[in-house]
Coordinates of C-alpha atoms in Angstrom, one line a residue:
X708 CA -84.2 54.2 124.6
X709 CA -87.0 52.9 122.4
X710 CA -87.4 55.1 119.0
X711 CA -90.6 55.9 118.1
X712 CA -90.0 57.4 114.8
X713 CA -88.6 54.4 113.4
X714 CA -91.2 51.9 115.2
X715 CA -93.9 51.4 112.5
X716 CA -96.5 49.1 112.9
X717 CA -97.9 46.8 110.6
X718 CA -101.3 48.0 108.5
X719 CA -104.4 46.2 108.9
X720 CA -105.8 46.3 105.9
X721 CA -109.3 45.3 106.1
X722 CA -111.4 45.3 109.3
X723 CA -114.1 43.3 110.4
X724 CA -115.9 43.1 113.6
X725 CA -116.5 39.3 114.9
X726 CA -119.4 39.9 116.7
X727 CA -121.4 41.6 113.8
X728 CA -123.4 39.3 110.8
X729 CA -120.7 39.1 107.6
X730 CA -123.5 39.8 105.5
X731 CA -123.5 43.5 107.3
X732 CA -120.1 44.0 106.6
X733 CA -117.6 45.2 103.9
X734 CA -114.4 43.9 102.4
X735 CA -116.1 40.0 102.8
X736 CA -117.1 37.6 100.1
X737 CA -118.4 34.0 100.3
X738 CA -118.2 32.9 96.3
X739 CA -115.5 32.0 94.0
X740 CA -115.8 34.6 90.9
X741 CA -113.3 36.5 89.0
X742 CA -115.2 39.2 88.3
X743 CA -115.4 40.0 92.7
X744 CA -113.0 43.3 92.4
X745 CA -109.9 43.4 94.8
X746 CA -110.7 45.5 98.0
X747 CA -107.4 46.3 99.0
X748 CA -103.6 46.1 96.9
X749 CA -100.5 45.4 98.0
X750 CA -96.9 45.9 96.8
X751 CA -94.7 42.5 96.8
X752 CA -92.5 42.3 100.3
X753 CA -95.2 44.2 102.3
X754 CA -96.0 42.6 105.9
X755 CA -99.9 43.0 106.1
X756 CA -103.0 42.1 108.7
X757 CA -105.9 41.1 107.6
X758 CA -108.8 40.5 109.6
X759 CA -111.7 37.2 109.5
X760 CA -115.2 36.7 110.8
X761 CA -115.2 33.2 111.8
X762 CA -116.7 31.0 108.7
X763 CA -120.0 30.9 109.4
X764 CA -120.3 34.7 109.9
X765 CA -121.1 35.0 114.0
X766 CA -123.6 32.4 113.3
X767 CA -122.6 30.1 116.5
X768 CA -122.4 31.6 119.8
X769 CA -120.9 31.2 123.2
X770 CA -123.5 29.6 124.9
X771 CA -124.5 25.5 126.0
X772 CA -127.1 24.4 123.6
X773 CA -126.1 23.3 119.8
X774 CA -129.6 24.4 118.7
X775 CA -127.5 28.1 116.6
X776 CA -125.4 24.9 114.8
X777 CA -128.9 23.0 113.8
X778 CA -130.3 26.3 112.7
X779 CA -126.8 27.6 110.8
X780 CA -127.6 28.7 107.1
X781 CA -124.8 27.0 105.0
X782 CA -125.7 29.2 102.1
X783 CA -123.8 32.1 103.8
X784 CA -120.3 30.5 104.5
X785 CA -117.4 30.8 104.1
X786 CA -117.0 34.4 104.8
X787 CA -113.9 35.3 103.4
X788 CA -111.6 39.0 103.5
X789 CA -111.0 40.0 100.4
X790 CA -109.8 40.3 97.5
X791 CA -105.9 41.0 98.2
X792 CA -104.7 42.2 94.9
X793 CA -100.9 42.0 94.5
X794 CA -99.1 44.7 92.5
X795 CA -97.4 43.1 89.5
X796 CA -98.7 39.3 89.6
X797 CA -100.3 37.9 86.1
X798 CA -101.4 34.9 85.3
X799 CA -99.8 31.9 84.9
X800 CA -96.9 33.6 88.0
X801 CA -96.6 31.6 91.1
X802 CA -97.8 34.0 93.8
X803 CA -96.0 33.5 97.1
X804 CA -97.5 33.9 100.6
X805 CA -95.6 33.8 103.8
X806 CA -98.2 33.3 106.5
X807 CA -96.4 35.5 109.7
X808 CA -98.7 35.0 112.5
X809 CA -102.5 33.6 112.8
X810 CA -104.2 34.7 116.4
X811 CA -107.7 35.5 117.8
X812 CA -109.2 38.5 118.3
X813 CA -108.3 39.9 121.7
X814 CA -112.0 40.3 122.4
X815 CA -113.2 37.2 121.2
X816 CA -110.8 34.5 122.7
X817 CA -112.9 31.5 122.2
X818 CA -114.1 29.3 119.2
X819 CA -116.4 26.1 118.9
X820 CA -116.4 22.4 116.9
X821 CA -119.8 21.5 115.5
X822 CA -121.6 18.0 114.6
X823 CA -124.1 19.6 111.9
X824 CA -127.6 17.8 111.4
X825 CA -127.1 15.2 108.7
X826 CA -129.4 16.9 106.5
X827 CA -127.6 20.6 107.1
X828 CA -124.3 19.8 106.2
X829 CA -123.3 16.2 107.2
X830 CA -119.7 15.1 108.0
X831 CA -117.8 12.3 108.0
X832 CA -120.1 10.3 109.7
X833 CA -123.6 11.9 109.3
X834 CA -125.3 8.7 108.1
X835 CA -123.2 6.6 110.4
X836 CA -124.2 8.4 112.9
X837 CA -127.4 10.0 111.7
X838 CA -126.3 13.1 113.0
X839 CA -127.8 15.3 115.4
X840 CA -126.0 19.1 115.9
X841 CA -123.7 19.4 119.1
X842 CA -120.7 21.4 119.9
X843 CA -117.8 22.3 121.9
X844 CA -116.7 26.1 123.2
X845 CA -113.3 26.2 123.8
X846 CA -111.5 29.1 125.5
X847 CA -108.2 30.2 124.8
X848 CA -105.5 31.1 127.1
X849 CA -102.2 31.6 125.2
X850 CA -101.2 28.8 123.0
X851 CA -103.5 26.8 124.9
X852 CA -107.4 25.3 124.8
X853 CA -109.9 23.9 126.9
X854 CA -113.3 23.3 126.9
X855 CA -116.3 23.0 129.7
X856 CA -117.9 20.7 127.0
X857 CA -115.2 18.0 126.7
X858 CA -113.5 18.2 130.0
X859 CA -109.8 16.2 131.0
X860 CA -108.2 17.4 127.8
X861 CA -105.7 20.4 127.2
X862 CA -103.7 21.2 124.0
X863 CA -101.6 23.8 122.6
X864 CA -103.5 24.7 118.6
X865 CA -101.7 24.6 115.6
X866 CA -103.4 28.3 114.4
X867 CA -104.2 28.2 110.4
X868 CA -106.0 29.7 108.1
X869 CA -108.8 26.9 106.5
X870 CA -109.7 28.5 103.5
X871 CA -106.9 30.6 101.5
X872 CA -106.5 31.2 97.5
X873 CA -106.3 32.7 94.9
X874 CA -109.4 34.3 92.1
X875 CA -110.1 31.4 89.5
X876 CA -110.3 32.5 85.9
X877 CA -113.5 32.8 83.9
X878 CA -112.2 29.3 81.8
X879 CA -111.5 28.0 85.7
X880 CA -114.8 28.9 86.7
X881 CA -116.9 27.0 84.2
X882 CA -114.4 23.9 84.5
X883 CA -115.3 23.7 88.4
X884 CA -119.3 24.2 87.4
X885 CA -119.6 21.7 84.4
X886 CA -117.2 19.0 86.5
X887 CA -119.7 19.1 89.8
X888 CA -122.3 19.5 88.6
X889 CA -121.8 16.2 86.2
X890 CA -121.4 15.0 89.6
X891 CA -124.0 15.9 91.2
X892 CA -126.0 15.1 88.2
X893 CA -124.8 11.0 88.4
X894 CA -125.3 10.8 91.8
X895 CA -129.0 12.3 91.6
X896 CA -129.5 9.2 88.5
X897 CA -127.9 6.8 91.0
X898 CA -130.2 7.7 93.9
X899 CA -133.4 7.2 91.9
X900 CA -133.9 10.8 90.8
X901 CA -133.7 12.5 94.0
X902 CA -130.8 14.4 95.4
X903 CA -128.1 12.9 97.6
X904 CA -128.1 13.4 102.1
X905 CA -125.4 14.8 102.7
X906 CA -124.8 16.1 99.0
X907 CA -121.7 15.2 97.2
X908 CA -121.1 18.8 96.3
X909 CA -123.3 21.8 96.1
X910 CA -123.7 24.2 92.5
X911 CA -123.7 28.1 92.5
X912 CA -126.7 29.3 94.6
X913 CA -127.9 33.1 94.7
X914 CA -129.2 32.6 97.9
X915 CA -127.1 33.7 100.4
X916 CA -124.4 34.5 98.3
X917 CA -122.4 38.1 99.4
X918 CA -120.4 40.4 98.2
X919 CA -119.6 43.2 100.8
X920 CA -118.5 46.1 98.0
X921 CA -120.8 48.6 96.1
X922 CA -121.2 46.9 92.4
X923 CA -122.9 47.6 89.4
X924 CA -126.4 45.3 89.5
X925 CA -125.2 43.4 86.5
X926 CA -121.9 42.7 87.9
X927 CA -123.3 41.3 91.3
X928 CA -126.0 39.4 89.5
X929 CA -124.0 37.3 87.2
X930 CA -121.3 36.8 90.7
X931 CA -124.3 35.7 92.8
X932 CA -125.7 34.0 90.0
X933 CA -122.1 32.0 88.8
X934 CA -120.0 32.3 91.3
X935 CA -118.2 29.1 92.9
X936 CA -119.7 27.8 96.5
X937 CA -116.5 27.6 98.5
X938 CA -117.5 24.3 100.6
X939 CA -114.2 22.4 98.7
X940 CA -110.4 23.0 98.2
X941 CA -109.6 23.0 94.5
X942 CA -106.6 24.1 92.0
X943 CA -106.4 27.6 93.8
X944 CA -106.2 26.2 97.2
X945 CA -109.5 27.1 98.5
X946 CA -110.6 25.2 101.4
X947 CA -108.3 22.6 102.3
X948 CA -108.2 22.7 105.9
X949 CA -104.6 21.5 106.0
X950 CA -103.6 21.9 109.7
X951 CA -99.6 22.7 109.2
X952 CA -100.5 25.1 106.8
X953 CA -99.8 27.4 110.2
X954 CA -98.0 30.4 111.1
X955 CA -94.3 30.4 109.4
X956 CA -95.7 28.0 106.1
X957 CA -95.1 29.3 103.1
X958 CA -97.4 29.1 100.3
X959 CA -97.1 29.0 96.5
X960 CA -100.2 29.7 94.4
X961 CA -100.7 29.4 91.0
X962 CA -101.9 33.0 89.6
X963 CA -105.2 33.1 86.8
X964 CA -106.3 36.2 87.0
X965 CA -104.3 40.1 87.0
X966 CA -103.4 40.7 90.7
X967 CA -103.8 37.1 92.0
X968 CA -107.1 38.3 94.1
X969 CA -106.1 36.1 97.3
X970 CA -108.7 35.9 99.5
X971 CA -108.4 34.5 103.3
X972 CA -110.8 33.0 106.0
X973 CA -111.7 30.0 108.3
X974 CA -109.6 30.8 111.1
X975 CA -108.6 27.4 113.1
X976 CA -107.1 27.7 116.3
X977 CA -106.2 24.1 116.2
X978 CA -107.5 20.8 114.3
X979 CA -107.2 17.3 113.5
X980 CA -106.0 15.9 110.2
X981 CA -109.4 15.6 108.0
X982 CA -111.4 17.9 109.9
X983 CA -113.8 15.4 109.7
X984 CA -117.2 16.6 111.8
X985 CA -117.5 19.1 108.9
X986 CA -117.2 22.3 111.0
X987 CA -114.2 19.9 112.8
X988 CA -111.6 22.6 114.2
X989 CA -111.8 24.9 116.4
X990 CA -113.5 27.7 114.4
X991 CA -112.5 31.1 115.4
X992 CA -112.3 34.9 114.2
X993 CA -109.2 36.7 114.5
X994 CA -106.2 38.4 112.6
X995 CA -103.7 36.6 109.9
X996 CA -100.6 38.6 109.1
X997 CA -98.9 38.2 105.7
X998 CA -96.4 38.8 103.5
X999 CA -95.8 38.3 99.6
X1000 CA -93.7 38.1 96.3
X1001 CA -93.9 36.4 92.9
X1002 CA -92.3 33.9 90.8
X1003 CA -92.8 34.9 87.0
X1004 CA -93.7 32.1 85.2
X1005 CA -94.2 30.0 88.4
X1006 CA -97.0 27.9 86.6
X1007 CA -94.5 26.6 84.5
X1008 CA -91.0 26.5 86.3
X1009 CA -93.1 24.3 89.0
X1010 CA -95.3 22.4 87.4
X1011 CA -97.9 24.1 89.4
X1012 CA -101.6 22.6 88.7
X1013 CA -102.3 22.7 92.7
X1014 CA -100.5 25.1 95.7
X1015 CA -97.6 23.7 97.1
X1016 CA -96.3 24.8 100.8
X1017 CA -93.7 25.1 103.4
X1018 CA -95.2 23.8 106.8
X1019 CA -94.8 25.8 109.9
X1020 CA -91.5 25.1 111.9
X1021 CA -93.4 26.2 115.2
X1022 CA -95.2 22.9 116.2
X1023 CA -96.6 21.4 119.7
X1024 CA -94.3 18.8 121.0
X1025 CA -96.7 15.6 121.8
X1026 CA -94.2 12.9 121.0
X1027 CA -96.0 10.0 122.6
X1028 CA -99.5 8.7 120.8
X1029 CA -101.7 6.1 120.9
X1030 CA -101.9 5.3 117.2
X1031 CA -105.4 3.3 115.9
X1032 CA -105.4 1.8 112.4
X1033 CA -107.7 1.3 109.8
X1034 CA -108.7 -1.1 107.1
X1035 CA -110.8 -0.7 103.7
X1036 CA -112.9 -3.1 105.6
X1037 CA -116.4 -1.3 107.1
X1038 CA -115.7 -3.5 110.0
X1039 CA -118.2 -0.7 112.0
X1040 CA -121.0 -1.3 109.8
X1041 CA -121.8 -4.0 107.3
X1042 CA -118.4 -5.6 106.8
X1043 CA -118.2 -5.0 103.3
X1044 CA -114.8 -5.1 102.0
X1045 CA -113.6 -2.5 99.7
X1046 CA -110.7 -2.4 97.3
X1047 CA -107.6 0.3 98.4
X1048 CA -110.2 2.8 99.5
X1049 CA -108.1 5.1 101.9
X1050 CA -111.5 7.0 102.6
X1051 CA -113.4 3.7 104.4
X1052 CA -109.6 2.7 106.1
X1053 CA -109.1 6.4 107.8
X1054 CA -113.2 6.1 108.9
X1055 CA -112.4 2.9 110.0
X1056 CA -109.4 4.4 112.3
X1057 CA -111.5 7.1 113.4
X1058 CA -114.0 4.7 114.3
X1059 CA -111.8 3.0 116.1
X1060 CA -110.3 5.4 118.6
X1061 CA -114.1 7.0 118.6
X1062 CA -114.7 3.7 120.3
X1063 CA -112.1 3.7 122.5
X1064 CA -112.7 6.7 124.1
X1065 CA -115.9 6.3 124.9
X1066 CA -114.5 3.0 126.9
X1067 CA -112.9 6.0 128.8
X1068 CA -116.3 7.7 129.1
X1069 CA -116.3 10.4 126.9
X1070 CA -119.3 10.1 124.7
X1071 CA -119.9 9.8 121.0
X1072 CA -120.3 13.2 120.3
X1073 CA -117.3 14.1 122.9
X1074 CA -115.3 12.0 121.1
X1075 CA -115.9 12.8 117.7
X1076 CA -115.6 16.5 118.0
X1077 CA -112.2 16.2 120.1
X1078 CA -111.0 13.9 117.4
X1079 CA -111.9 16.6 115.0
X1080 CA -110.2 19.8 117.1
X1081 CA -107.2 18.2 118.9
X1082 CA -104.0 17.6 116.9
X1083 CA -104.5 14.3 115.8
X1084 CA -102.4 12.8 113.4
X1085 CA -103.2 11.1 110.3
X1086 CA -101.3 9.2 107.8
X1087 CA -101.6 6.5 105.2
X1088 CA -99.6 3.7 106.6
X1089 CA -100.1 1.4 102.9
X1090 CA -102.1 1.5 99.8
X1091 CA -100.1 -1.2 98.3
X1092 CA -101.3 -4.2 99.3
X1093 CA -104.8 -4.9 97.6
X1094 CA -107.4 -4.9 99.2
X1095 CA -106.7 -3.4 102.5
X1096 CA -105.5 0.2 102.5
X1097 CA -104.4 0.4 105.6
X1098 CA -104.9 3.9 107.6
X1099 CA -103.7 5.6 111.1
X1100 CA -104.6 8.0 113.4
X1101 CA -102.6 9.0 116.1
X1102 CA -103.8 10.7 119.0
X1103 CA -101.5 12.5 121.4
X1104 CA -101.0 11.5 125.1
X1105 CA -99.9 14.9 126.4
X1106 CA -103.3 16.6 125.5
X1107 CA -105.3 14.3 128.5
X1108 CA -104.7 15.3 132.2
X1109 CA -105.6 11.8 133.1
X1110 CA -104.2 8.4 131.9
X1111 CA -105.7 6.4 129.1
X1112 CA -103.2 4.4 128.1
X1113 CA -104.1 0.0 128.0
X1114 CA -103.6 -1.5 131.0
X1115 CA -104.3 -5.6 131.8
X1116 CA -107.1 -4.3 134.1
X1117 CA -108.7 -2.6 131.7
X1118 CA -109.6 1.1 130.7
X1119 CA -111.0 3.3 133.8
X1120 CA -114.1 4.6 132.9
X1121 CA -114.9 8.7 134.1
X1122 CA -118.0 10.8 133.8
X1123 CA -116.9 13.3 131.3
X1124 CA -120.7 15.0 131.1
X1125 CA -122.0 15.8 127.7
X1126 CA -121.0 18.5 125.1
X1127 CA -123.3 21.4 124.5
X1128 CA -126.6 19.5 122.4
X1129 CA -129.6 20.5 121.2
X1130 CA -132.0 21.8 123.2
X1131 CA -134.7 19.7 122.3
X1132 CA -132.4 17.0 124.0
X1133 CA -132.3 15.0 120.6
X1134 CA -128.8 13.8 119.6

């Protein structure tokens, strides 16, 4: 018979509610700082839950108008659980993370894609496109999605945690301040003075910034004041949206500060390689169980000036694909040529299949946002042979209930509808 005294589940740790603002909440952050304290602690080889608001902070609802993603204040992502101090690891150790088991919350199994205005957060294509906000819902039934807003297509998500790292240092800190905002500062000179749409990276901003723990004033005030935005991925992992960074990976962090300080959020339940609508996967809350140990000296012994990982051995099977390429060519746009750029080639891909599934019928904001939540492939097929880097994207046969391969008669073209836009009817 079962034995209860010896059945012991695993502790959540920290506990959020997904249907509650993060801002109202405890145990969440949404800033880089060293200084944020560690809300829980952990001893190395402990399995662990912790619980995530979806990034935005219950921003975007479960409703058919994108008007909550036109609206969405950027200042308050991501929201992140947090800090996970780990008993033992110093800086300059290798902290090691075994991701167990990524899944939505029972309550909440659904999660949406987003096109953001180009001048609320942009994407790939926000001046291509000059976007306009839409979305996709997309429920959940197992392993498996589907949404009302881009019907004909089913696929089993690859779940994985977006945003994962470690606390920079204070010396970390300043290097990631100085370096973007140089950046910001020569693109702002190149653009006549006045700042970049969409910008090319975004400094420390007060506003919005949150710290769910009771602080002295001066404490929160030079966090909110310094701390890092956490819009990109950087030497501590950070936001890297790395799709087969899934249940079963293994992570290895480079440690800066005492107790490593991991922190945890953006919840995918599936997504494309390069995530490229900006809020491109599908975003979701729900529960990430962990486990972890550390390498002394790891820094050294690995050479470690970025995380390195294990990808998940559990994978969905969609062998066949329609693979598109792309060329450093804007061959969508002016025709410029451009010299080994692997950015303008995988645009160019993307592009491509953008175009062909709208021969299908699926429009241009369909397409893009299933490009950017499906599990499409991407991979740099050359970039070699100057001056065409060459780019592919491969997109899976097995997730369409319908046919859409080339055929001498053509593509058959379906009413597919429209995802959820704005109300105002503007895309």
């Amino acid at each position: 018979m079962a034995t209860a005294a010896n059945s012991h589940a695993h502790p959540t740790l920290i506990e959020v509610d997904p249907f509650i603002h993060a801002d109202q909440q405890r145990g969440l952050h949404n800033r880089w700082h060293p200084d944020i304290p560690p809300v829980v602690s952990v001893k190395p080889g402990e399995t662990f839950k912790i619980q995530c608001v979806d990034w935005t902070g219950a921003q975007i609802g479960n409703n058919d108008n994108s008007d909550d993603v036109r609206n969405v204040d950027l200042t308050k992502i991501h929201n992140l659980s947090g800090p996970i101090a780990v008993e033992g690891a110093e800086p300059g150790d290798c902290l090691v993370v075994d991701i167990l088991d990524v899944t939505p919350f029972d309550k909440m199994p659904w999660g949406y894609t987003g096109i953001f205005e180009l001048e609320n957060g942009g994407g790939l294509f926000a001046k291509e496109f000059q976007s306009k906000a839409a979305k996709a819902i997309w429920d959940f039934n197992g392993v498996y999605a589907t949404s009302r807003h881009i019907p004909g297509v089913r696929f089993a998500g690859v779940s994985h945690p977006g945003l994962i790292g470690t606390a920079p240092s204070a010396e970390l800190l300043a290097t990631w301040n100085k370096r973007e905002g140089a950046l910001i500062a020569e693109h702002k000179a190149l653009n006549g003075g006045v700042d970049p749409v969409p910008a090319v990276a975004l400094p420390p901003e007060p506003k919005g910034a949150y710290v769910g723990q009771d602080l002295p004033d001066d404490v929160r005030e030079k966090i909110l004041k310094e701390g890092a935005r956490t819009i990109p991925g950087r030497e501590h992992g950070g936001n890297c949206d790395i799709k087969n960074l899934s249940r079963g990976s293994r992570c290895y962090f480079p440690v800066f500060v005492k107790g490593a300080n991991l922190s945890v959020g953006d919840l995918h339940f599936s997504q494309g390689d390069g995530e490229m609508s900006f809020c491109g996967a599908i975003e979701m809350a729900g529960i990430i169980t962990f486990s972890t140990s550390i390498i002394k000296g790891g820094v050294e012994k690995f050479a470690l000036k970025q995380p390195i990982f294990l990808p998940s051995p559990v994978d969905p099977m969609y062998s066949a694909k329609l693979i598109f390429e792309g060329i450093s060519v804007d061959i969508h746009g002016d025709g410029k040529q451009y010299n080994m750029d692997a950015t303008v080639a995988y645009k160019q891909a993307a592009l491509n299949t953008i175009a062909y599934l709208e021969k299908i019928g699926y429009t241009r904001q369909q397409a893009y946002l299933l490009l950017s939540a499906a599990p499409v492939e991407s991979h740099v097929g050359a970039i070699v042979d100057s001056p065409n880097a060459c780019v592919t994207m491969a997109l899976p046969l097995g997730i369409f209930e319908h046919d859409i391969l080339p055929k001498a008669e053509g593509l058959t073209k379906r009413d597919f509808g429209q995802c959820a836009i704005r109300s105002d009817g503007v895309v």
